[in-house]
Amino acid sequence: MEPEVSYKLRCELIGHQEDVRSVAVGDLGIVTSSRDTTIKIWAEDSPTSYSLVHTLVGNTKYVGAVTYAAPGLLPDMPNGAIVSGSFDGVVMVWDVATAAPGHKLTGHEYQVTSVVVMPNGDIASASVDKSIRLWRGGKPAGTLLGHEGPVLCLAVTEDGKLLSGSGDATLRRWAGGSCTAVYKGHTDTVRGVAILPGVGFVSGSHDCSLRVWSGQGEVLAELLGHTAIIYSVAATAGGRIASGSEDNTVRLWDASGACLATIPHPGCVWAVAFTPAGDLVSGCSDAVARVWSSDEARQAPAEAAAAYDKMLEERKAAAAAASSAAAGGSGEAAAAAGGAEAAAAAAAGLPPGVKIAEAFELAQPGGKDGETKIVREGDGSIAAYGWDAGACVWEKIGTVVDAPEPGSISSGRKYYLGREWDHVFDVEMDSGAKLKLALDAGENPYIVADRFLEQHELPAEFKEQIVKFIIDNTGAKGPAPSTADMPITGGFCDPFTGGSSSAAAEQRPPPYFGNVAGSGAAAAAAFPMDVTGGGVDPFTGSSSSSRAQQQQQQQQERQLPARAYMLFDAAPPPDALRRKLLEFSAQLADADDVPPDALIGEEEAAAGGPLDELLGGLAAAVAANPAAAAPFSEEALTLAGNLLRWPAAQLFPGLDVARCLALHPAAADALAAAAGSMSAPTLGGLSGALAAAAVSELAPALQTGLRLAANCFKADALRAWALANRELLLDGFAGCCAAGGSGASKGVRLSAATLLLNYAVAAAAGSPGSASSSSRVSAEGAMQLLSGLEELLTSLPVEESDAAQRALLALGTLVAAGGAEVAGVAGDLGMGAQAARWAGAGGKLGAVAQEVAALLR
């Protein structure tokens, strides 16, 4: 048995914006990969520090696996390579010399969990799809099948064979394209495996144990001490073992099973690796990789180590305060215990331990589709955001409004992962593997589902099944127990700034069917229909009693033709939007094509100046009764116009501001007066901004531009402008939703569907016999709308139910208003087949699809 060792902090590698999910070492230094979709290379520059050399950018999803191939190992990468695997199932091979991707390897159905390079230069990749794929020279070279669960880790043995660990609780040895041995011993998922030179290999598991195996598969030792899932394992030639765990520690072991040291971390430890010099590298959920050394000459100065220890103590105090608050203490008591974050969580009624992020973190992309982030807004309120990976958007799910009574979940606590839970279930997957799902009474099922999917690295597609499982097995009543856990209200959030987006979750019932309550007397008097926004909360399923009554009434009514305009009516977080605008203004200071008066000046940016007035007034502008909001000053409106003069790449924050102003009566009139014509776009007006957005092929500009255009249908003057410029406006955005388009995304498609719906509603309102003819869209216009809907519906993925519902509602409204001629054209375009795609969907989507299909028969 080795004597105890003392690993101390050497340095911190700070640069990632999200969890560090994987680490690798080589002669070039340290390689880290992250949820933020990037890979970073760090080089040693002193005995106690590393510096960032390169950031590899090109992945669209979070990167959970990375390894290094030394020069000469891959024939077509003579300078060496980095191999990565990401959440979207893609394996990338990066040229170290150019920091550019050399190969993009596709074939896995789900997340790539591990990558290794074989001695012959083949790359092996493991995936949640239960397969291992081999690649040679950038092309597929074979597929290894046999595991009955997700394959989560790989290692190459000393004799060049492949080892794999799986969610089926086994390890397998592969040679010649076949499985030559199956090793059983763990009682749960095998998450990590590493070669132990001269001995065999070591594995780490969800059962909280490590096992040391001989090369023949005999268990030599069981290493116990971790109190939660073990995510990663590493070993040295001298027989030292490291393991990283969800219990927020790294443990050092010898091969006999003795624990030599425990290194606490501020979060879950996803990855560990040893450097050739014997230092330890860890990747943590706090977005930091750290290097630890047992050599005093390479350890950080005492003040750095003391700062790290102090940070750990503060986090421990915050966690204790959160636990105290959950047990009955108040938010004030939690704050007194040293945890402001815990106090905020307790006051909002959040489950203990939920991290509250700051609003600026929304400027960074999410790690996976459906990821949830709890955010402290600029006004101190707590809101929930969900990441839409397809649209690259943080969508505001709603605001946490109160701390509720616990739900009715039965008692009987169980011990799992080092603590007690109210419930621990065995969830049996299709593969037959049983995975543990633990939760406490009152926890939101969506948060529990997210935690479970991340813990077991399952695809996001399982989320709704897990939520239903929780509801069915906890005795909770109603659509979701989350209504008793985190009551949420409100709208949604736009790209990068936190602005409006109504696509928050695919299960969200759109709120615009039938005759619903109007947005105010002014709108009702100006136009014989209602204008609406908002909707049933997609996160909790909760709603006010009045809205529930409206929905019940709507279920009894036909949905066609639509009679309400759909608006994007949530204000972006002012602080995040301000930072983005100032960032872009600074970037454009040296641009030749942007005049100085279009930038944000010091006086405009000063506290209490026009910028603060403009951004601070957006919430009132989109409120239910914006007529009661204070008018904007001339200086603020001039600033808003200047933002629309920016280039397409920096245009979307200005479009987002204009989207909100379009819902404010006086500001809308000002926008209409300066709009110009789409036939001769005016710089600084809506025509110029929308023309620039339409031709940009940039998803953020396309999405915010389409949503601004959709919001033009609320105010009389802007609606008249949108109708007068309909042909050129829609022609400009034509093709933005085409399959394979560079700007096509879920958010863009939803926005396009909403704009087409609003034009269709206007067409129906102006059809013969309607109450108004001033808003009528011509027969030619109806044909243009049909063409746009045909393009959209043809390219729309079947799972994008919200956009499909709006597009079908637009189609049905046009056909219902246009009669046999329009129905005939729609039939010739194959719209009946498009409606049939969703006719069996159930709910309102299925109902409107069936109505459209009936109209086209």
Coordinates of C-alpha atoms in Angstrom, one line a residue, residues 116-326:
V116 CA -10.1 6.7 -28.6
V117 CA -7.4 6.2 -31.3
M118 CA -6.2 2.6 -31.9
P119 CA -2.5 1.7 -32.5
N120 CA -3.2 1.2 -36.2
G121 CA -4.7 4.7 -36.6
D122 CA -8.3 3.7 -36.5
I123 CA -10.6 5.9 -34.5
A124 CA -13.2 4.2 -32.3
S125 CA -16.3 6.1 -31.0
A126 CA -18.9 5.0 -28.6
S127 CA -22.5 6.3 -28.4
V128 CA -25.8 6.2 -26.6
D129 CA -27.1 4.4 -29.6
K130 CA -25.5 1.2 -28.1
S131 CA -22.9 1.0 -30.9
I132 CA -19.2 1.5 -31.3
R133 CA -18.1 2.7 -34.7
L134 CA -14.7 2.5 -36.3
W135 CA -13.3 5.1 -38.7
R136 CA -10.3 5.0 -41.0
G137 CA -9.0 7.9 -43.0
G138 CA -12.2 9.8 -42.5
K139 CA -14.4 7.0 -43.6
P140 CA -16.5 4.3 -41.8
A141 CA -14.5 1.1 -41.2
G142 CA -16.9 -1.0 -39.2
T143 CA -19.6 -1.1 -36.4
L144 CA -19.3 -3.1 -33.2
L145 CA -22.6 -4.3 -31.8
G146 CA -23.4 -6.3 -28.7
H147 CA -24.0 -4.0 -25.8
E148 CA -27.6 -3.9 -24.6
G149 CA -27.4 -0.4 -23.3
P150 CA -25.6 2.9 -24.2
V151 CA -21.9 2.5 -24.6
L152 CA -20.4 5.1 -22.4
C153 CA -16.6 4.6 -22.2
L154 CA -13.7 3.2 -24.2
A155 CA -10.1 2.3 -23.6
V156 CA -7.3 0.6 -25.6
T157 CA -5.5 -2.3 -23.9
E158 CA -1.7 -2.7 -23.8
D159 CA -2.0 -5.3 -26.6
G160 CA -4.0 -3.0 -28.8
K161 CA -7.5 -4.4 -28.2
L162 CA -10.6 -2.3 -27.4
L163 CA -12.4 -2.2 -24.1
S164 CA -15.9 -0.7 -23.7
G165 CA -18.2 -0.1 -20.7
S166 CA -22.0 0.3 -21.0
G167 CA -25.3 1.1 -19.4
D168 CA -26.0 -2.7 -19.4
A169 CA -23.5 -2.9 -16.4
T170 CA -20.9 -4.9 -18.4
L171 CA -17.5 -4.3 -20.0
R172 CA -16.6 -5.9 -23.3
R173 CA -13.4 -6.7 -25.0
W174 CA -13.2 -6.5 -28.8
A175 CA -10.8 -7.9 -31.4
G176 CA -11.0 -8.4 -35.1
G177 CA -14.5 -6.8 -35.2
S178 CA -16.0 -9.1 -32.7
C179 CA -16.6 -9.3 -29.0
T180 CA -14.1 -11.7 -27.4
A181 CA -15.1 -11.3 -23.7
V182 CA -17.8 -9.9 -21.5
Y183 CA -16.9 -8.8 -18.0
K184 CA -19.6 -8.7 -15.3
G185 CA -19.3 -7.4 -11.7
H186 CA -20.8 -4.0 -11.5
T187 CA -24.4 -3.7 -10.5
D188 CA -25.1 -0.5 -12.4
T189 CA -23.9 1.4 -15.5
V190 CA -20.2 1.3 -16.2
R191 CA -19.2 4.9 -16.9
G192 CA -15.4 5.0 -17.0
V193 CA -12.6 2.6 -17.8
A194 CA -8.8 3.1 -17.9
I195 CA -5.8 0.8 -18.5
L196 CA -3.7 -0.1 -15.5
P197 CA -0.3 -1.0 -17.0
G198 CA 1.1 -4.3 -15.9
V199 CA -2.1 -5.2 -14.1
G200 CA -5.2 -5.0 -16.4
F201 CA -7.7 -2.2 -16.2
V202 CA -9.9 -0.3 -13.8
S203 CA -13.6 0.6 -14.2
G204 CA -15.9 3.1 -12.5
S205 CA -19.7 2.8 -12.2
H206 CA -23.0 4.3 -11.2
D207 CA -22.9 1.8 -8.4
C208 CA -20.4 4.2 -6.7
S209 CA -17.6 1.6 -6.9
L210 CA -14.4 1.1 -8.9
R211 CA -13.1 -2.3 -9.7
V212 CA -9.6 -3.4 -10.6
W213 CA -9.5 -6.2 -13.2
S214 CA -6.8 -8.5 -14.4
G215 CA -6.2 -8.7 -18.1
Q216 CA -8.2 -11.9 -18.1
G217 CA -11.2 -10.2 -16.5
E218 CA -10.7 -11.4 -12.9
V219 CA -11.8 -8.8 -10.2
L220 CA -8.7 -8.1 -8.2
A221 CA -10.0 -5.3 -5.9
E222 CA -13.1 -3.2 -5.3
L223 CA -12.5 0.4 -4.4
L224 CA -15.2 1.9 -2.2
G225 CA -15.6 5.5 -0.9
H226 CA -17.5 7.6 -3.4
T227 CA -21.0 8.4 -2.4
A228 CA -22.4 9.1 -5.9
I229 CA -22.0 8.2 -9.5
I230 CA -18.4 7.8 -10.7
Y231 CA -18.1 9.5 -14.1
S232 CA -14.4 9.0 -15.0
V233 CA -11.3 7.0 -14.2
A234 CA -7.6 7.4 -15.0
A235 CA -4.5 5.5 -14.1
T236 CA -0.7 5.9 -14.2
A237 CA 2.0 3.5 -15.2
G238 CA 3.0 3.3 -11.5
G239 CA -0.4 2.0 -10.5
R240 CA -2.0 5.1 -9.1
I241 CA -5.7 5.5 -9.9
A242 CA -7.9 8.7 -10.0
S243 CA -11.7 8.8 -10.1
G244 CA -14.1 11.7 -10.6
S245 CA -17.6 11.6 -9.1
E246 CA -20.9 13.4 -8.8
D247 CA -20.1 13.6 -5.1
N248 CA -17.9 16.6 -6.1
T249 CA -14.6 14.9 -5.3
V250 CA -11.7 13.3 -7.0
R251 CA -10.2 10.4 -5.2
L252 CA -6.7 9.0 -5.5
W253 CA -6.2 5.2 -5.0
D254 CA -3.7 2.5 -5.2
A255 CA -4.5 -0.7 -7.0
S256 CA -5.1 -2.6 -3.8
G257 CA -8.1 -0.5 -3.0
A258 CA -6.6 2.0 -0.5
C259 CA -7.8 5.6 -0.8
L260 CA -4.7 7.8 -0.8
A261 CA -6.3 11.3 -1.0
T262 CA -9.6 13.1 -1.6
I263 CA -9.7 16.4 -3.4
P264 CA -13.0 18.3 -3.0
H265 CA -14.4 20.3 -6.0
P266 CA -17.1 23.0 -6.2
G267 CA -19.2 20.8 -8.5
C268 CA -19.5 17.4 -10.2
V269 CA -16.2 16.1 -11.6
W270 CA -16.9 14.9 -15.1
A271 CA -13.3 14.0 -16.2
V272 CA -9.9 13.1 -14.9
A273 CA -6.5 12.5 -16.6
F274 CA -2.9 12.2 -15.6
T275 CA -0.1 14.1 -17.2
P276 CA 3.2 12.4 -18.1
A277 CA 4.8 14.1 -15.1
G278 CA 2.1 12.6 -12.8
D279 CA 0.1 15.7 -12.2
L280 CA -3.7 15.3 -12.2
V281 CA -6.2 17.2 -14.4
S282 CA -9.8 17.4 -13.5
G283 CA -12.8 18.8 -15.4
C284 CA -15.6 20.2 -13.3
S285 CA -19.2 21.3 -13.8
D286 CA -18.2 24.9 -12.7
A287 CA -16.7 25.3 -16.2
V288 CA -13.1 25.1 -14.8
A289 CA -10.4 22.5 -15.4
R290 CA -7.8 22.3 -12.7
V291 CA -4.3 20.8 -12.5
W292 CA -3.2 19.3 -9.3
S293 CA 0.3 18.2 -8.3
S294 CA 2.0 16.3 -5.5
D295 CA 5.3 18.0 -6.3
E296 CA 5.7 21.1 -4.1
A297 CA 7.7 22.8 -6.8
R298 CA 4.7 22.8 -9.1
Q299 CA 2.0 23.7 -6.5
A300 CA 0.3 27.1 -6.6
P301 CA 1.2 29.8 -4.1
A302 CA -0.4 29.5 -0.7
E303 CA -2.8 32.4 -1.3
A304 CA -4.2 30.7 -4.4
A305 CA -4.8 27.5 -2.5
A306 CA -6.4 29.5 0.3
A307 CA -8.7 31.3 -2.1
Y308 CA -9.8 28.0 -3.5
D309 CA -10.5 26.6 0.0
K310 CA -12.5 29.7 0.9
M311 CA -14.6 29.3 -2.3
L312 CA -15.4 25.7 -1.3
E313 CA -16.4 26.8 2.2
E314 CA -18.7 29.5 0.8
R315 CA -20.4 27.0 -1.5
K316 CA -20.8 24.5 1.4
A317 CA -22.4 27.2 3.5
A318 CA -24.8 28.1 0.6
A319 CA -25.8 24.5 0.3
A320 CA -26.4 24.1 4.0
A321 CA -28.5 27.3 3.9
A322 CA -30.6 25.9 1.0
S323 CA -31.1 22.7 2.9
S324 CA -32.2 24.6 6.0
A325 CA -34.6 26.8 4.0
A326 CA -36.1 23.7 2.4

